[in-house]
Short mmCIF file of C-alpha atoms and ligand atoms in Angstrom, two decimals:
data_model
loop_
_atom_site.label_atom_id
_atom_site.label_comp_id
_atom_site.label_asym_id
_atom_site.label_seq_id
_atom_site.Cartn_x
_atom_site.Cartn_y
_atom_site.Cartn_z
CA UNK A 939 42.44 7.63 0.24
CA UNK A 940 39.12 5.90 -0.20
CA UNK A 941 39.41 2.20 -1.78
CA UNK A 942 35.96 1.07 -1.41
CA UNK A 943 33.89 0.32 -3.81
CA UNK A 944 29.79 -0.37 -3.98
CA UNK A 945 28.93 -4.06 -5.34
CA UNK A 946 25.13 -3.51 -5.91
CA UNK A 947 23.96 -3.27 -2.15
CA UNK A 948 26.99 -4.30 -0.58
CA UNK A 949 29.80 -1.63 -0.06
CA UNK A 950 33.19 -3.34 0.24
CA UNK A 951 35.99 -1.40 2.30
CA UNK A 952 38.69 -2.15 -0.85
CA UNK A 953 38.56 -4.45 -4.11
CA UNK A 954 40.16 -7.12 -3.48
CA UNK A 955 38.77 -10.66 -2.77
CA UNK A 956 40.09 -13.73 -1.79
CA UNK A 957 38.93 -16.15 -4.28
CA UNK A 958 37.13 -19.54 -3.19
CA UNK A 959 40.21 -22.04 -3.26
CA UNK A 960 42.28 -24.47 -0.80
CA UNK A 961 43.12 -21.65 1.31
CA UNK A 962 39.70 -20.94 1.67
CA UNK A 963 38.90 -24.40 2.63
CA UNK A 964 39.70 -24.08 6.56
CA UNK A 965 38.81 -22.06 9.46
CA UNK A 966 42.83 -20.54 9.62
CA UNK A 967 42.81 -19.59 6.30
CA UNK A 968 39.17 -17.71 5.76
CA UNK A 969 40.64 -15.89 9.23
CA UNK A 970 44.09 -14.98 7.67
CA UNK A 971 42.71 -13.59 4.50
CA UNK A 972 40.48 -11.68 6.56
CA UNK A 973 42.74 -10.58 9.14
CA UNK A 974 45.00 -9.23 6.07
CA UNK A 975 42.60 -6.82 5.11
CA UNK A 976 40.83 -9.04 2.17
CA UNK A 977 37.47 -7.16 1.46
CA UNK A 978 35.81 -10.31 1.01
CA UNK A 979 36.66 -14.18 1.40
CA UNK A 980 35.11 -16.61 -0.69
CA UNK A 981 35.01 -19.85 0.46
CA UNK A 982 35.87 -22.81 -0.58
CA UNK A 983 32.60 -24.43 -3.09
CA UNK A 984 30.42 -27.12 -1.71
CA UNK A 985 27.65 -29.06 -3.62
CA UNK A 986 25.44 -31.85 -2.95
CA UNK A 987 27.71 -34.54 -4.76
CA UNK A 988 29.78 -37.26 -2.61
CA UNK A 989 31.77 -37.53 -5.36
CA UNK A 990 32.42 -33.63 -5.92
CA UNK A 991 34.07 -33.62 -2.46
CA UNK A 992 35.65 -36.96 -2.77
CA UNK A 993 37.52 -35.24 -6.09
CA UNK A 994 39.70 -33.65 -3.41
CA UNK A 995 41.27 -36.42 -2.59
CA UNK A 996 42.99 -36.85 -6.10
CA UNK A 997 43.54 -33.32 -6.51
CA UNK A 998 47.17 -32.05 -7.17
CA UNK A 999 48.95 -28.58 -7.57
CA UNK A 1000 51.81 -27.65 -9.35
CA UNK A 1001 53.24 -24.29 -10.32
CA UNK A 1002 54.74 -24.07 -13.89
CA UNK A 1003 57.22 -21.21 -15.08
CA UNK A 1004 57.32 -19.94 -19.03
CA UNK A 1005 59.01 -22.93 -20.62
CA UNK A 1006 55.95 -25.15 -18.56
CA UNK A 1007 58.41 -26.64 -16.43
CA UNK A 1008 57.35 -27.65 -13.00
CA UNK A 1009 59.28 -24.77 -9.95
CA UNK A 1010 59.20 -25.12 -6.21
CA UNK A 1011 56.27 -23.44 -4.64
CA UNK A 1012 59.12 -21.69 -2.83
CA UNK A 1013 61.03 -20.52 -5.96
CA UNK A 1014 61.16 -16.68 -6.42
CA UNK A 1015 59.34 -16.93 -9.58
CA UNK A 1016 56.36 -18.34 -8.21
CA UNK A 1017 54.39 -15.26 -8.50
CA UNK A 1018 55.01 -15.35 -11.93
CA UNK A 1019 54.43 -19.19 -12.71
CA UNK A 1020 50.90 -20.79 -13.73
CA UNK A 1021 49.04 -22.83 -11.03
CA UNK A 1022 48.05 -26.51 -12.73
CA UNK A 1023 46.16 -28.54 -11.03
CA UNK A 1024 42.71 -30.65 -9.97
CA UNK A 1025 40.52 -29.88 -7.38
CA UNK A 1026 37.43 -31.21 -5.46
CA UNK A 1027 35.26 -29.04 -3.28
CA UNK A 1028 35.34 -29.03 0.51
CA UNK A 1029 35.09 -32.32 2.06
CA UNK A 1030 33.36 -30.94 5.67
CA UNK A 1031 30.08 -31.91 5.74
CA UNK A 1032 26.78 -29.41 5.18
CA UNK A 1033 26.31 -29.53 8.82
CA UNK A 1034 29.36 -28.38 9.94
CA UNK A 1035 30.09 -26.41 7.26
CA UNK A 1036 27.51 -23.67 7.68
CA UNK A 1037 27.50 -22.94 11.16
CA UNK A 1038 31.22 -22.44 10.88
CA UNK A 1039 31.33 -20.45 7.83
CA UNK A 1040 28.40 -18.40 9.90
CA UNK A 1041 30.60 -17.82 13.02
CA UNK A 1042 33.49 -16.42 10.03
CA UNK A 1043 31.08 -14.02 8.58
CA UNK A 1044 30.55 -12.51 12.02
CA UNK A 1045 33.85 -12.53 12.57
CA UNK A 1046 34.02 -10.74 9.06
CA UNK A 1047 31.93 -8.19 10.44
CA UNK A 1048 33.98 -7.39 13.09
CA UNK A 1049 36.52 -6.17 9.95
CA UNK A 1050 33.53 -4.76 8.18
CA UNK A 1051 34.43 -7.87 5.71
CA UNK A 1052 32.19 -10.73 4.77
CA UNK A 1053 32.88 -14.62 4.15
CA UNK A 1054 30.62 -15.75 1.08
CA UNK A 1055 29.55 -18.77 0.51
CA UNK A 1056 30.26 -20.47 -2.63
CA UNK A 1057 28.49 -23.56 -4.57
CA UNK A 1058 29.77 -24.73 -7.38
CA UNK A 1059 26.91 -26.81 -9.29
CA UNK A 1060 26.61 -30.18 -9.78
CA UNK A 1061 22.32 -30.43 -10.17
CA UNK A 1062 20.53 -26.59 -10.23
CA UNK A 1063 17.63 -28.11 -7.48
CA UNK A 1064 20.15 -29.22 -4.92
CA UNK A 1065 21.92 -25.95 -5.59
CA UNK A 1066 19.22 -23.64 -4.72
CA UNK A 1067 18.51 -25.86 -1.23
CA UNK A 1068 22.34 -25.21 -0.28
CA UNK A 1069 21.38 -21.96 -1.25
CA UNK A 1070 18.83 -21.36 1.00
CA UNK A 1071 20.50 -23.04 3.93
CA UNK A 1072 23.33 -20.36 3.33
CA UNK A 1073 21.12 -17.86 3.96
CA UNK A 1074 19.10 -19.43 6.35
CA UNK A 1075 22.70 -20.37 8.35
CA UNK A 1076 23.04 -16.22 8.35
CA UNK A 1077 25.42 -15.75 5.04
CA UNK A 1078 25.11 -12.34 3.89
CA UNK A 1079 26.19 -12.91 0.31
CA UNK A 1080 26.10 -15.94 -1.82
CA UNK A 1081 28.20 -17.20 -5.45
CA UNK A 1082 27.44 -19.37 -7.42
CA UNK A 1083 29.55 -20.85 -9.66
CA UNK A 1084 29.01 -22.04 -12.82
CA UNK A 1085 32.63 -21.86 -14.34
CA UNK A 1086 34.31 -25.21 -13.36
CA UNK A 1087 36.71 -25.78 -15.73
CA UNK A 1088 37.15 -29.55 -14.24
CA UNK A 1089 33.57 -30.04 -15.44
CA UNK A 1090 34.35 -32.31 -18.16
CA UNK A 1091 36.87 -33.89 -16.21
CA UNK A 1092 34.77 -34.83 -12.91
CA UNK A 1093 33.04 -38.00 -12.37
CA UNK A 1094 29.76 -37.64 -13.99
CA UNK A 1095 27.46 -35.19 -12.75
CA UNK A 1096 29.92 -34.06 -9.87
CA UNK A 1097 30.91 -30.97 -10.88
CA UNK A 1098 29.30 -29.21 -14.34
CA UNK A 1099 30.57 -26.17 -16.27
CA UNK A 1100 27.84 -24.60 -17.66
CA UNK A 1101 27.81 -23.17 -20.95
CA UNK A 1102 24.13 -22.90 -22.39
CA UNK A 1103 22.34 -20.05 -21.67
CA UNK A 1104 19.04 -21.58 -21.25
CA UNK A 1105 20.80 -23.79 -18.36
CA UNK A 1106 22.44 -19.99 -16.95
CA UNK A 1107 18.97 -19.41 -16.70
CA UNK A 1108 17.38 -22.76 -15.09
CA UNK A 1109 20.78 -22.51 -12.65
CA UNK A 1110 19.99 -18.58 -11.49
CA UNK A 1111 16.36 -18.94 -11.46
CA UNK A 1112 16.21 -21.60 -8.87
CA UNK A 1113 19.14 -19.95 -6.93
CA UNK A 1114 17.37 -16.67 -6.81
CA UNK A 1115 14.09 -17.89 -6.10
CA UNK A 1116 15.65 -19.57 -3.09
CA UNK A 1117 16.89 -16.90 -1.95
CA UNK A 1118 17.27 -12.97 -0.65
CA UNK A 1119 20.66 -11.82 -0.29
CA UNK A 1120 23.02 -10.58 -2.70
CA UNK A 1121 23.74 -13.12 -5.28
CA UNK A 1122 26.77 -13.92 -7.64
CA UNK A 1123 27.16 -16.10 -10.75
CA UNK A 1124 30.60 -16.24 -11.82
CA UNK A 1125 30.88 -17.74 -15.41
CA UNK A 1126 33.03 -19.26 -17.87
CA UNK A 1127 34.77 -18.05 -21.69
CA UNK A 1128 34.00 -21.32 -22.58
CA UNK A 1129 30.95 -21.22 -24.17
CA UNK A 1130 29.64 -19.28 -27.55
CA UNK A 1131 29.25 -15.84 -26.15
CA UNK A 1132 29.98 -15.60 -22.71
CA UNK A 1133 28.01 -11.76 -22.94
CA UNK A 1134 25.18 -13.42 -23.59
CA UNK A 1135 25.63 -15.71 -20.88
CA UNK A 1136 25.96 -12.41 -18.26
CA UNK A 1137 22.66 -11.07 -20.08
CA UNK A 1138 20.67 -14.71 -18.60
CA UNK A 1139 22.11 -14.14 -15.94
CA UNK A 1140 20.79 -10.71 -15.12
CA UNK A 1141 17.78 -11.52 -16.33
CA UNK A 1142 17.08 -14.18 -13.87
CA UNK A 1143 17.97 -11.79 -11.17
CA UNK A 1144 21.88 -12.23 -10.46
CA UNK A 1145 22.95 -9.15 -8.53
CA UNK A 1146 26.79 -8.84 -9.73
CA UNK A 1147 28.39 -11.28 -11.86
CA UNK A 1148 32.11 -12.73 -11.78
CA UNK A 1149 33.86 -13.03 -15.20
CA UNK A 1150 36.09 -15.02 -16.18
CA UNK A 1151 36.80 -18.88 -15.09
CA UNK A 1152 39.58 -20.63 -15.20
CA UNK A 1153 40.36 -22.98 -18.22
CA UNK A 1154 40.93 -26.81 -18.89
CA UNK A 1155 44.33 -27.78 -20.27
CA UNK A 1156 47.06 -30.16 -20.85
CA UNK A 1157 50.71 -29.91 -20.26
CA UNK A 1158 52.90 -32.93 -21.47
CA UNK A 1159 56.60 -33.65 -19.62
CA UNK A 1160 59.14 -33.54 -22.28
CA UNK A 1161 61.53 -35.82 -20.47
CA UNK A 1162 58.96 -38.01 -19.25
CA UNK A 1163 56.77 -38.05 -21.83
CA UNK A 1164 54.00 -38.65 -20.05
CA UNK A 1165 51.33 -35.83 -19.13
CA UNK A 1166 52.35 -33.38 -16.10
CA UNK A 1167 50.04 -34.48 -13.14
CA UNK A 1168 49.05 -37.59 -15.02
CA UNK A 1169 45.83 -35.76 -16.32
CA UNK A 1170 43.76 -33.31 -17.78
CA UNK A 1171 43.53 -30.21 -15.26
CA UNK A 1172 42.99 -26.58 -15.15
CA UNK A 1173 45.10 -23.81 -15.55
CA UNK A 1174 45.17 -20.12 -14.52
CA UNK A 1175 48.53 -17.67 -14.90
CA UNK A 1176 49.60 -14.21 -15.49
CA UNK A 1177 49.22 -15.03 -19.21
CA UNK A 1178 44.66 -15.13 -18.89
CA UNK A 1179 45.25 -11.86 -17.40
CA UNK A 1180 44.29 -10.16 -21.28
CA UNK A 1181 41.66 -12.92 -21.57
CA UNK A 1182 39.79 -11.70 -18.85
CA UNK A 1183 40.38 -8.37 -19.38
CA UNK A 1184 38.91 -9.00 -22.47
CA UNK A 1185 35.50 -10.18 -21.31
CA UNK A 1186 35.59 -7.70 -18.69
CA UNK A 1187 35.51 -4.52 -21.05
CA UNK A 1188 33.33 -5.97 -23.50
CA UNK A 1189 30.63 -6.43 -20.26
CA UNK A 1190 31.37 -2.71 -19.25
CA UNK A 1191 30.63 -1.52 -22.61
CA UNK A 1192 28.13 -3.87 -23.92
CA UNK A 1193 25.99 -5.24 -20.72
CA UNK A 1194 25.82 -3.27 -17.90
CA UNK A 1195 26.96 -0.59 -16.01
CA UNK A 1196 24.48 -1.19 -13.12
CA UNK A 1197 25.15 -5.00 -12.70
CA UNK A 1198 28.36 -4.77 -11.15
CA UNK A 1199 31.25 -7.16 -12.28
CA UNK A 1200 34.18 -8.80 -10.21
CA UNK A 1201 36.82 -9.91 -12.15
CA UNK A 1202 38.58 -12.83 -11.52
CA UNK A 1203 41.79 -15.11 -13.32
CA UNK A 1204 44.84 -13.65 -14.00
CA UNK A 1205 45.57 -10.99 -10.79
CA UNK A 1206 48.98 -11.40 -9.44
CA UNK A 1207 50.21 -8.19 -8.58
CA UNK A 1208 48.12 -4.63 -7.26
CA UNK A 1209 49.04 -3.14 -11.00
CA UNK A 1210 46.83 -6.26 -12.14
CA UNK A 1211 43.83 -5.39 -10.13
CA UNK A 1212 43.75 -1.57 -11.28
CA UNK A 1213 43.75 -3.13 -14.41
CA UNK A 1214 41.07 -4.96 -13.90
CA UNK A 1215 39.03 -1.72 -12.48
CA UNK A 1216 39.54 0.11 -15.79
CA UNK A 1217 38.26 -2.51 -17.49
CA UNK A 1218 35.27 -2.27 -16.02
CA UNK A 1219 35.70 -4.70 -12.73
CA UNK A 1220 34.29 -2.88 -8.97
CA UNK A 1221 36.36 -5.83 -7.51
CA UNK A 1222 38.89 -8.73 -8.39
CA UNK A 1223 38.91 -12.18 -6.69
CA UNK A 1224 42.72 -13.97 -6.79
CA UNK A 1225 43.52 -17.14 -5.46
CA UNK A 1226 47.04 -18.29 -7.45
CA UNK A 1227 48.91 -15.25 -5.56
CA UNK A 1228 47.03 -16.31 -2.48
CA UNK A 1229 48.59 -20.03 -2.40
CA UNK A 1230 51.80 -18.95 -3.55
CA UNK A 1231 52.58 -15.66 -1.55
CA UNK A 1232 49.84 -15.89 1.31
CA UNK A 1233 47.28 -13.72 2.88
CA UNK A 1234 49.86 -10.77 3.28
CA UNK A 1235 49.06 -10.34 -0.49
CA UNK A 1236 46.20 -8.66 0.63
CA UNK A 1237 48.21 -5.99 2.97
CA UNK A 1238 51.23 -5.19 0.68
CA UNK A 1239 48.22 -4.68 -2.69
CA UNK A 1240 46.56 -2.26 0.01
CA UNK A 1241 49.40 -0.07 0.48
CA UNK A 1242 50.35 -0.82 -3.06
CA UNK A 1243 46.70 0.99 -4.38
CA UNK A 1244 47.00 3.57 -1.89
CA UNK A 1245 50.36 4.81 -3.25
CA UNK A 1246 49.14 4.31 -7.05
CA UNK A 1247 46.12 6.82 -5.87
CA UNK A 1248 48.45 8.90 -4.06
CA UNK A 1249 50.78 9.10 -7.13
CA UNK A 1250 48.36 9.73 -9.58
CA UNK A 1251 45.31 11.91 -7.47
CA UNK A 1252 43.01 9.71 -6.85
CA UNK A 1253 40.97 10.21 -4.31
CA UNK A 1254 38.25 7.55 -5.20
CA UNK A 1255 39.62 4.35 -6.23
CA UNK A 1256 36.24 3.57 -7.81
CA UNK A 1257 36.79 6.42 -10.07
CA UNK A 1258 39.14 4.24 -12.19
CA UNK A 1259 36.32 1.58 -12.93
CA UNK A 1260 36.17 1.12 -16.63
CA UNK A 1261 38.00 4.49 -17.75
CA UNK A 1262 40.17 1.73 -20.40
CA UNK A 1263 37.36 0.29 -21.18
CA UNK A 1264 35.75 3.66 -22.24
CA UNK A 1265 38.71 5.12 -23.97
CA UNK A 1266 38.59 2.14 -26.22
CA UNK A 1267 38.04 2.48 -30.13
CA UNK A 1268 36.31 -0.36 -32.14
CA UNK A 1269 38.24 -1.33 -35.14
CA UNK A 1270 35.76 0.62 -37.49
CA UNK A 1271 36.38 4.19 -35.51
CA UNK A 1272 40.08 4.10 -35.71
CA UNK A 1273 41.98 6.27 -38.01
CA UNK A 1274 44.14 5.15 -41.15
CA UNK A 1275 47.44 4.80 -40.13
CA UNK A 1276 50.32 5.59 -42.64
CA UNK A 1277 53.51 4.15 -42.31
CA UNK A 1278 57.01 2.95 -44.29
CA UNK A 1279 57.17 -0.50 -43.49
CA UNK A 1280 57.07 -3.04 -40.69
CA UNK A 1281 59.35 -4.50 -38.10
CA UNK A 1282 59.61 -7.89 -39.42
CA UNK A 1283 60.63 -6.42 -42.72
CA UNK A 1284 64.09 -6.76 -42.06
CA UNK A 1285 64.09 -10.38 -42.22
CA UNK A 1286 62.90 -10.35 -45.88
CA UNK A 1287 65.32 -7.09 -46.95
C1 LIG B 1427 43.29 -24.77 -6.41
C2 LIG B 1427 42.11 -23.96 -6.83
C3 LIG B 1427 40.85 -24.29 -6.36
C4 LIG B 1427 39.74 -23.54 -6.75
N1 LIG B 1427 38.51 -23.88 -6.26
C5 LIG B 1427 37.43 -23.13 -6.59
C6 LIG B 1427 36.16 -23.40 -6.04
O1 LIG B 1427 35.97 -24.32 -5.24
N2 LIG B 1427 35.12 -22.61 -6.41
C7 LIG B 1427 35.26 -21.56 -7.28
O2 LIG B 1427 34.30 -20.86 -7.57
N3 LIG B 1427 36.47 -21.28 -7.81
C8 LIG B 1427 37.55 -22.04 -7.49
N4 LIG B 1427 38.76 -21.72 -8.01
C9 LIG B 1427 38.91 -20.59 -8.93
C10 LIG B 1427 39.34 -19.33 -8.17
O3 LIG B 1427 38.32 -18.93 -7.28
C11 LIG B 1427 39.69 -18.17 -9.11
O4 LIG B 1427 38.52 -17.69 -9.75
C12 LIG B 1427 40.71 -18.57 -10.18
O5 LIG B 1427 41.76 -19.30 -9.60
C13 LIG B 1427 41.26 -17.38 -10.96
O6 LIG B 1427 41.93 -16.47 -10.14
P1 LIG B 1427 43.54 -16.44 -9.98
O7 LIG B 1427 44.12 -16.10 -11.31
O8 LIG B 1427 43.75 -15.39 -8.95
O9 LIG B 1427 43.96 -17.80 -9.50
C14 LIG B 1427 39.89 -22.46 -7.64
C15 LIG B 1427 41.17 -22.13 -8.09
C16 LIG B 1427 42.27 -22.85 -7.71
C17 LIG B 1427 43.62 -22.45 -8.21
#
């Protein structure tokens, strides 16, 4: 059963990724991802603001079920439940923070895996030097992220979501000029048309792209009254998996076929990633099932795919990317169809 799949240049020995988060954040976690068979780890984002790392130190998580209550982290459910919280980027300095995520990536290698490293922008300049010194430090693969959905939330400047596609462009250009190895720009729905976003992004020489950020929300307590974790934050469940979807297909169909896509927000189970494959994803970054279930995620979706491909005779998992998306009618080509009434009928009978 072959689960690889080619990212541009880079083959990957199965889809899934472990997304830059918390657990990504330290030299035990990066290893236990890897050691469970994660393709890829991205770590946790650095930038060039004090105050973007400092963030951390406020941040909070909680999981919330259906009915947006909070649940244990230890509740059965948890799977299931939406992760709410702030962030802040990783607090060990530049210095430190390279060589070690250097020594990780060869350590990767030894699992024919890789360790990415991950900015998330505050300024494009500063971006593009931490850039550089990634590759420079001996990091095979580099994302950037221009998603934050804290953005609007962070102290000025510290962390931006970026939504205009000349600033896509300024952000990428800089990046790429600064450097050679495979880069990717994950982006955010929040903006006018995040297609046209992915199509800047290209353009200035992104080599795969990561679609779709997490969002901003707001969750108040009904008993307290007040607002769950005392603030804005952002949100990610089971329930963006559609969302994502969404933007996924539309890429497959619309942008690219070449440019490959990882899909990210929403994953929580190995059914979840082969949907994101037919949709048009060549890989799918998770970090919610991560915190809540651990690395062995990554071993149980393993043997999860390889049954699915078993089951159904596949012998390729790549063979799956976008066959939804490609099956899919637009309104205009589907047929008439006739019927006697609807469901919701009987309440007006
Ligand atoms: C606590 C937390 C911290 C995150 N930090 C980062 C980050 O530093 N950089 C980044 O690009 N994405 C970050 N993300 C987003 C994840 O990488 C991922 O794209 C997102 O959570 C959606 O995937 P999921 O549904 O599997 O959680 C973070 C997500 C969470 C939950």
């Amino acid at each position: 059963m072959d689960l690889s799949v080619q990212l541009g240049k880079l083959r990957l020995k199965n889809p899934l990724i472990c997304a830059s988060c918390e657990f990504t954040m330290t030299t035990a976690g990066i290893k236990a991802a890897l050691d469970a068979g994660a393709g890829a780890v991205i770590a946790k984002s650095v930038n060039e603001s004090p105050q973007a790392a400092r963030q951390l130190d406020t941040a909070e998580y909680v999981l919330l079920d259906d009915n947006w209550h909070v649940i244990p982290w230890e509740d059965s459910h948890a799977q299931d439940a939406s992760l709410f919280c702030r962030s802040g980027l990783a607090r060990t300095p530049l210095h430190e923070w390279l060589p070690m995520l250097a020594e990780l990536d060869a350590y990767a290698r030894s699992k024919d895996s890789y360790v990415v490293g991950s900015i998330t922008v505050a300024e494009a300049e500063p971006a593009a030097e931490i850039a550089a010194k990634m590759e420079a430090a001996g990091l095979r693969w580099i994302e950037l992220n221009l998603s934050a959905p804290h953005g609007r939330e962070a102290a000025a400047g510290a962390v931006r979501q970026i939504t205009a596609t000349e600033t896509v462009a300024d952000y990428v250009r800089r990046v790429r000029r600064a450097v050679s190895v495979p880069l990717a720009v994950k982006l955010t729905a929040q903006s006018d048309d995040p297609l046209e976003l992915a199509r800047v992004a290209i353009g200035e020489g992104a080599d795969m792209l990561v679609m779709i950020g997490r969002t901003p929300g707001f969750m108040p307590d009904i008993e307290t009254q007040k607002p769950i974790l005392n603030s804005w934050a952002a949100i990610g469940g089971r329930w963006a998996l559609p969302s994502s979807l969404y933007w996924i297909s539309k890429y497959w169909r619309n942008v690219s076929r070449e440019i490959p896509i990882i899909g990210t927000n929403g994953a929580r189970y190995a059914e979840d990633v082969l949907r994101f494959l037919l949709s048009g994803a060549r890989a799918v970054e998770m970090a919610s099932v991560v915190m809540t279930n651990g690395p062995q995620t990554f071993s149980s979706m393993i043997r999860e795919l390889q049954s699915y491909c078993e089951a159904e005779n596949v012998s390729r998992l790549e063979e799956l990317v976008g066959k939804a998306a490609d099956a899919a009618a637009t309104y205009g080509e589907l047929p008439m169809i006739s019927r006697s009434g609807y469901p919701w009928d009987r309440f007006t009978r």
